[in-house]
Amino acid sequence: MPVLLFLVDTSASMNQRTHLGTTYLDIAKGAVETFMKLRSRDPASRGDRYMLVSFEETPLGIKAGWKENHATFMMELKNLQAVGLSTVGQALRTSFDLLNLNRLVSGIDNYGQGRNPFFLEPSVIIAITDGGKLTSSSGVQDELHLPLTTPLPGSELTKEPFRWDQRLFALVLRISGHASVEAEPLGGVPSDDSAITPMCEVTGGRSYSVFSQRMLNQCLESLVQKVQSGVVINFEKTGPDPAPLEDTLHHGPAEPPKPGPQPWHCSHRLIYVRPNPKTGVPVGHWPIPEAFWPDQNSPTLPPRSAHPHVRFSCVDTEPMVVDKVPFDKYELEPSPLTQYILERKSPHTCWQVFVCNSAKYSDLGQPFGYLKASTALTCVNLFVMPYDYPVLLPLLDDLCKVHKFKPTMKWRQSFENYLKTLPPYYIGPLRKALRMMGAPNLLADNMEYGLSYSVVSYLKKLSQQTKLEAERVLASVGKRPPPEAGVKVRCPPGGLALARHRGDFATLLRGFLGEDRTCPPELSPKDFAGFHLAALSKSVKPQSFRNPYDVSRRHLLDQLSRMRRNLLTATGRFLQTRDQDQLHAVAIAEMGNYQDFLKNVVPPLREADADQPKRLHTFGNPFKLDKKGMMIDEADEFVASPQNKTKRPGDPSMLSGAPKRRRCMSPLLRLGSGYTPPVLMSPAGDRASPAPPSPLPSHGFEDAVLGNHMGDRYNPERAPVSEHDVVNHVAVAEHRRNGGVPSEDGEDGEPAPGDSLPRPSPDRLKKQRSGRDAERDGGVVERNAELRLLINREIRKPGRRYDKIFYFLKQVQGSLNSRLLFLQNIIKEAARFKKRVLIQQLEGFLEEIHTRANQRNHLDGY
């Protein structure tokens, strides 16, 4: 998982503008975004981790570290401002310490146990700067120096602040302020001559001198190709140069080499560590030896260099490979060394490699691998073998082929002599290799690895300290120092300076303020020593008016006018720290932030009528209603409901949290509600008071249907109301409305003696019946249509819960034939949805209705 750390120069010199109209800082931000877009084209970029560091002091300089996500990275990149100094050394040290934060905890460096190329965390630092002078609080520096002290534990185990899998690349912006007339040079981008260039070369990277936007894009494409998984190694030649090959002798005398060191004698390049295609993690077997022989009696470890120094001998030897003995193969980055080896066109010979002081009794050490050109002469590979492989591989070959894994005493003696020259940290890899071969018992289990107890305990202690430091650093990322509480009241010796030097200060002040203005009797602030004056606005930096030189030149006139205004205004008013125009001067990025403005506004009073829909004071649309308190009925009409309705704690509707939108239920849908009878009409055409609704009988569907056939006011639980009683009630109501006007049956408003109620004429009674029947028939049709719609909805629902269907069927009204026809239509609807169980129940009820109807008709015949 590559780590890509962007080090952006935030010094004040990054504010200079180019001929493109943008500042250097804007170009740097755009370069970071362009790099990320180019990198995203590679499928291997899914595991990339991006970090952002600026030139500010630690920990403010760490904008995005190990725990920040991509959104935080982009936000911090957008908010960078160029206001500091060019502290390149401190920023580089902060970047390296941030990358090395977890290495001791994970044990990736493996101090004292050899260097494992397959234990790596490839990191690339991309610094974007203008290449200006190195400025700091102590002055201007000519050379780049990294701080020697660092809070990171374990940094003393490595001489350099970086590691062998970390490289630094620098984009030095040299874009001029005016467009250049000369054509841009073609070819590669040259290196820059700034102070950061040597640091880039030491880590295995390089610098780019950018003169135009086209060159910047070219550099970014090159940097994307540089993101590779590998480690940097110093290759140095030892011994004489190789003899010329035979084919060069047949072609005549070759050009004699130049005297002195050649470019291929020393190569500081990367070796590619390819991950395993199946697991995605690099796999290896053998380490690169340390540059010292580990001593079990040594209390400390000597510091190692970041890049191992590997010597190669130019003596041609035969490459050795034994079956079942693992080896590691790494490809070298193109360099003058690889070019020289490929030009020799000798893929069947190799050059052995050594690490000085790795053996116990030899300065050069024993070979641990070799350099060899590929068979197709396309690249040069580093083969890492067991330590002193020319001795071990023949022994293992004899063990497999000659002794058949049954070693003799002579073989064991030769093997023990080899183990005496083997560094102790090779015991573990060798035991694994022998186990893979099928000889796991050749090495004793009690063989030590070579580190003393004090060294092991010291490394464990460093691991714990590094873990605590890592947690502290990660917790400090993104935090800002607390702002000043306000202006601290300071008490000058001897009171106010102006009042002390001028005795008529009070008179002068009264002349400015007027005779009616009262001045405080005492001008000394001794009683308020230690107080802090709070700032009126958080965006305004509090000023103590102590030193006029603290005011910048461009704000001097504004500050003077503000002080004069505060002096001449009434003493009862507050001091004005900003002009009226500044109150409305808001940055464009903050203009739409209406929610923060509402937080500072005094909350409005509640509405007098709580039943009215609440209006949201939304930005841009103040007439928008709150739809959370709305309910929609079948006709999709809005019905307002109370916003804040007190409910009992045990109310199940409170368990769902926010109020939900619900539909108004028709009276027919409310369980337990009975049928409301039609309104009776008086002889004069006015409506009479309806009788209270009676609940439906619970005697089954057929009883309800037959009972409704006998009349709209049928109720089997009480005696039926006769038509004579209905007519009497209507007459009484008409008599009371007329106020005692004589009717046809009486001369005055009182009823006739002997009759409890006046009787209407037969014509009036017939008209009343016909009007009531017409009104009833119209209401029944509408109500049955609504019931049919509801029943059809229940039929379409999945499941076999048909309680609501039969409840709605009980409320069907009209004649017997119309209700039976209604039931047959419901059966057809159920058949359309293949509700077999429901059809059987409905057909059984239909047959039972026919049977009960026939029996009742037979009884009526008698």
Coordinates of N, CA and C in Angstrom, one line a residue, residues 395-485:
L395 N 26.5 -28.3 -0.5 CA 26.2 -29.3 0.6 C 24.8 -29.7 0.5
L396 N 23.9 -28.8 0.3 CA 22.5 -29.2 0.2 C 22.2 -30.0 -1.1
D397 N 22.9 -29.8 -2.1 CA 22.7 -30.6 -3.3 C 23.2 -32.0 -3.1
D398 N 24.3 -32.2 -2.4 CA 24.7 -33.6 -2.0 C 23.8 -34.2 -1.1
L399 N 23.2 -33.4 -0.2 CA 22.2 -34.0 0.8 C 21.0 -34.6 0.1
C400 N 20.6 -33.9 -1.0 CA 19.4 -34.4 -1.7 C 19.7 -35.5 -2.7
K401 N 20.8 -35.4 -3.4 CA 21.0 -36.3 -4.5 C 21.9 -37.5 -4.1
V402 N 22.9 -37.3 -3.3 CA 23.8 -38.3 -2.9 C 23.4 -39.0 -1.7
H403 N 23.1 -38.3 -0.6 CA 22.9 -38.9 0.7 C 21.4 -39.2 0.9
K404 N 20.5 -38.7 0.0 CA 19.1 -39.0 0.1 C 18.6 -38.6 1.5
F405 N 19.0 -37.4 2.0 CA 18.5 -36.8 3.3 C 19.0 -37.7 4.5
K406 N 20.1 -38.5 4.3 CA 20.7 -39.2 5.4 C 22.1 -38.8 5.4
P407 N 22.4 -37.7 6.1 CA 23.8 -37.1 6.1 C 24.8 -38.0 6.8
T408 N 26.0 -38.0 6.3 CA 27.1 -38.7 7.0 C 27.8 -37.8 8.0
M409 N 28.7 -38.4 8.7 CA 29.5 -37.6 9.7 C 30.3 -36.5 9.0
K410 N 30.9 -36.9 7.8 CA 31.7 -35.9 7.1 C 30.8 -34.7 6.6
W411 N 29.7 -35.1 6.2 CA 28.7 -34.0 5.7 C 28.3 -33.1 6.9
R412 N 28.0 -33.7 8.0 CA 27.6 -33.0 9.2 C 28.7 -32.1 9.7
Q413 N 30.0 -32.5 9.6 CA 31.1 -31.7 10.0 C 31.3 -30.5 9.1
S414 N 31.1 -30.7 7.8 CA 31.2 -29.6 6.9 C 30.1 -28.6 7.1
F415 N 28.9 -29.1 7.4 CA 27.7 -28.3 7.6 C 27.9 -27.4 8.9
E416 N 28.5 -28.1 10.0 CA 28.7 -27.3 11.2 C 29.8 -26.3 11.0
N417 N 30.8 -26.5 10.2 CA 31.8 -25.5 9.9 C 31.2 -24.3 9.2
Y418 N 30.2 -24.6 8.3 CA 29.5 -23.5 7.6 C 28.7 -22.7 8.6
L419 N 28.0 -23.3 9.5 CA 27.2 -22.6 10.5 C 28.0 -21.7 11.4
K420 N 29.3 -22.0 11.6 CA 30.1 -21.1 12.4 C 30.4 -19.8 11.7
T421 N 30.4 -19.8 10.4 CA 30.6 -18.5 9.6 C 29.3 -17.8 9.2
L422 N 28.2 -18.4 9.6 CA 26.9 -17.8 9.3 C 26.5 -16.8 10.3
P423 N 26.0 -15.6 9.9 CA 25.5 -14.7 10.9 C 24.3 -15.3 11.6
P424 N 24.1 -15.1 12.9 CA 23.0 -15.8 13.7 C 21.6 -15.5 13.2
Y425 N 21.4 -14.3 12.6 CA 20.0 -14.0 12.1 C 19.7 -14.7 10.9
Y426 N 20.6 -15.5 10.3 CA 20.2 -16.4 9.2 C 19.7 -17.7 9.6
I427 N 19.8 -18.0 10.9 CA 19.3 -19.4 11.4 C 17.8 -19.6 11.1
G428 N 17.0 -18.5 11.3 CA 15.6 -18.7 11.1 C 15.2 -18.9 9.6
P429 N 15.7 -18.1 8.7 CA 15.4 -18.4 7.3 C 15.9 -19.7 6.8
L430 N 17.1 -20.1 7.3 CA 17.7 -21.4 6.9 C 16.9 -22.5 7.4
R431 N 16.3 -22.4 8.6 CA 15.5 -23.5 9.1 C 14.2 -23.7 8.3
K432 N 13.6 -22.5 7.9 CA 12.4 -22.6 7.0 C 12.8 -23.2 5.7
A433 N 14.0 -22.9 5.1 CA 14.3 -23.5 3.8 C 14.6 -25.0 3.9
L434 N 15.2 -25.4 5.0 CA 15.4 -26.9 5.2 C 14.1 -27.6 5.4
R435 N 13.1 -26.9 6.1 CA 11.8 -27.6 6.2 C 11.1 -27.7 4.9
M436 N 11.3 -26.7 4.0 CA 10.7 -26.8 2.7 C 11.4 -27.9 1.9
M437 N 12.6 -28.2 2.1 CA 13.4 -29.3 1.4 C 13.0 -30.6 1.9
G438 N 12.6 -30.7 3.1 CA 12.3 -32.0 3.7 C 13.3 -32.5 4.7
A439 N 14.1 -31.6 5.2 CA 15.1 -31.9 6.2 C 15.0 -31.0 7.4
P440 N 13.9 -31.1 8.2 CA 13.7 -30.1 9.3 C 14.6 -30.3 10.5
N441 N 15.3 -31.4 10.6 CA 16.0 -31.8 11.9 C 17.5 -31.5 11.8
L442 N 17.9 -30.8 10.8 CA 19.4 -30.5 10.7 C 19.8 -29.4 11.6
L443 N 18.9 -28.5 12.0 CA 19.3 -27.4 12.9 C 18.6 -27.7 14.3
A444 N 19.3 -27.4 15.3 CA 18.8 -27.6 16.7 C 17.9 -26.4 17.0
D445 N 16.8 -26.7 17.8 CA 15.9 -25.7 18.1 C 16.4 -24.7 19.1
N446 N 17.5 -25.0 19.8 CA 18.0 -24.1 20.8 C 19.0 -23.1 20.3
M447 N 19.2 -23.0 19.0 CA 20.2 -22.1 18.5 C 19.7 -20.7 18.6
E448 N 20.6 -19.8 19.1 CA 20.2 -18.4 19.4 C 20.4 -17.6 18.1
Y449 N 19.6 -16.4 18.1 CA 19.6 -15.6 17.0 C 20.7 -14.5 17.1
G450 N 21.3 -14.3 18.2 CA 22.5 -13.4 18.2 C 22.2 -12.1 18.9
L451 N 21.0 -11.7 19.4 CA 20.8 -10.5 20.1 C 20.8 -10.7 21.6
S452 N 21.4 -9.8 22.3 CA 21.5 -9.9 23.7 C 20.2 -9.6 24.4
Y453 N 20.1 -9.9 25.6 CA 18.8 -9.7 26.3 C 18.6 -8.2 26.5
S454 N 19.6 -7.4 26.7 CA 19.5 -6.0 26.9 C 19.0 -5.3 25.6
V455 N 19.5 -5.8 24.5 CA 19.0 -5.2 23.2 C 17.6 -5.6 22.9
V456 N 17.2 -6.8 23.2 CA 15.8 -7.2 23.0 C 14.9 -6.4 23.9
S457 N 15.2 -6.2 25.1 CA 14.4 -5.5 26.0 C 14.3 -4.0 25.6
Y458 N 15.5 -3.5 25.1 CA 15.5 -2.1 24.7 C 14.6 -1.9 23.5
L459 N 14.6 -2.8 22.5 CA 13.7 -2.7 21.4 C 12.2 -2.8 21.8
K460 N 11.9 -3.6 22.7 CA 10.5 -3.7 23.2 C 10.1 -2.4 23.9
K461 N 11.0 -1.8 24.6 CA 10.7 -0.5 25.3 C 10.5 0.6 24.3
L462 N 11.3 0.6 23.2 CA 11.2 1.6 22.2 C 9.8 1.4 21.4
S463 N 9.4 0.2 21.3 CA 8.1 -0.1 20.6 C 7.0 0.5 21.4
Q464 N 7.0 0.3 22.7 CA 5.9 0.8 23.5 C 5.9 2.4 23.5
Q465 N 7.1 3.0 23.6 CA 7.2 4.4 23.6 C 6.8 5.0 22.3
T466 N 7.1 4.3 21.2 CA 6.7 4.8 19.9 C 5.2 4.7 19.7
K467 N 4.6 3.7 20.3 CA 3.1 3.6 20.2 C 2.4 4.7 20.9
L468 N 3.0 5.1 22.1 CA 2.4 6.2 22.8 C 2.6 7.5 22.1
E469 N 3.8 7.7 21.5 CA 4.0 8.9 20.7 C 3.2 9.0 19.5
A470 N 2.9 7.8 18.8 CA 2.1 7.8 17.7 C 0.7 8.2 18.0
E471 N 0.2 7.7 19.1 CA -1.2 8.1 19.6 C -1.3 9.6 19.9
R472 N -0.2 10.2 20.4 CA -0.2 11.6 20.8 C -0.2 12.4 19.5
V473 N 0.6 12.0 18.5 CA 0.7 12.8 17.3 C -0.6 12.7 16.5
L474 N -1.2 11.5 16.4 CA -2.4 11.4 15.7 C -3.5 12.1 16.3
A475 N -3.5 12.2 17.6 CA -4.6 12.9 18.3 C -4.5 14.4 18.1
S476 N -3.2 14.9 17.9 CA -3.0 16.4 17.7 C -3.3 16.9 16.3
V477 N -3.4 15.9 15.4 CA -3.7 16.4 14.0 C -5.0 17.0 13.8
G478 N -5.1 18.1 13.2 CA -6.4 18.8 13.0 C -6.8 19.7 14.1
K479 N -6.1 19.7 15.2 CA -6.5 20.6 16.4 C -5.8 21.9 16.2
R480 N -6.5 23.0 16.6 CA -5.9 24.3 16.5 C -5.7 24.8 17.9
P481 N -4.7 25.7 18.1 CA -4.5 26.2 19.4 C -5.7 27.1 19.8
P482 N -6.1 27.1 21.1 CA -7.2 27.9 21.5 C -7.0 29.3 21.3
P483 N -7.9 30.1 20.8 CA -7.7 31.5 20.6 C -7.7 32.3 21.9
E484 N -7.2 33.5 21.8 CA -7.0 34.3 23.0 C -8.4 34.6 23.6
A485 N -8.5 34.6 24.9 CA -9.8 34.9 25.5 C -10.3 36.3 25.3

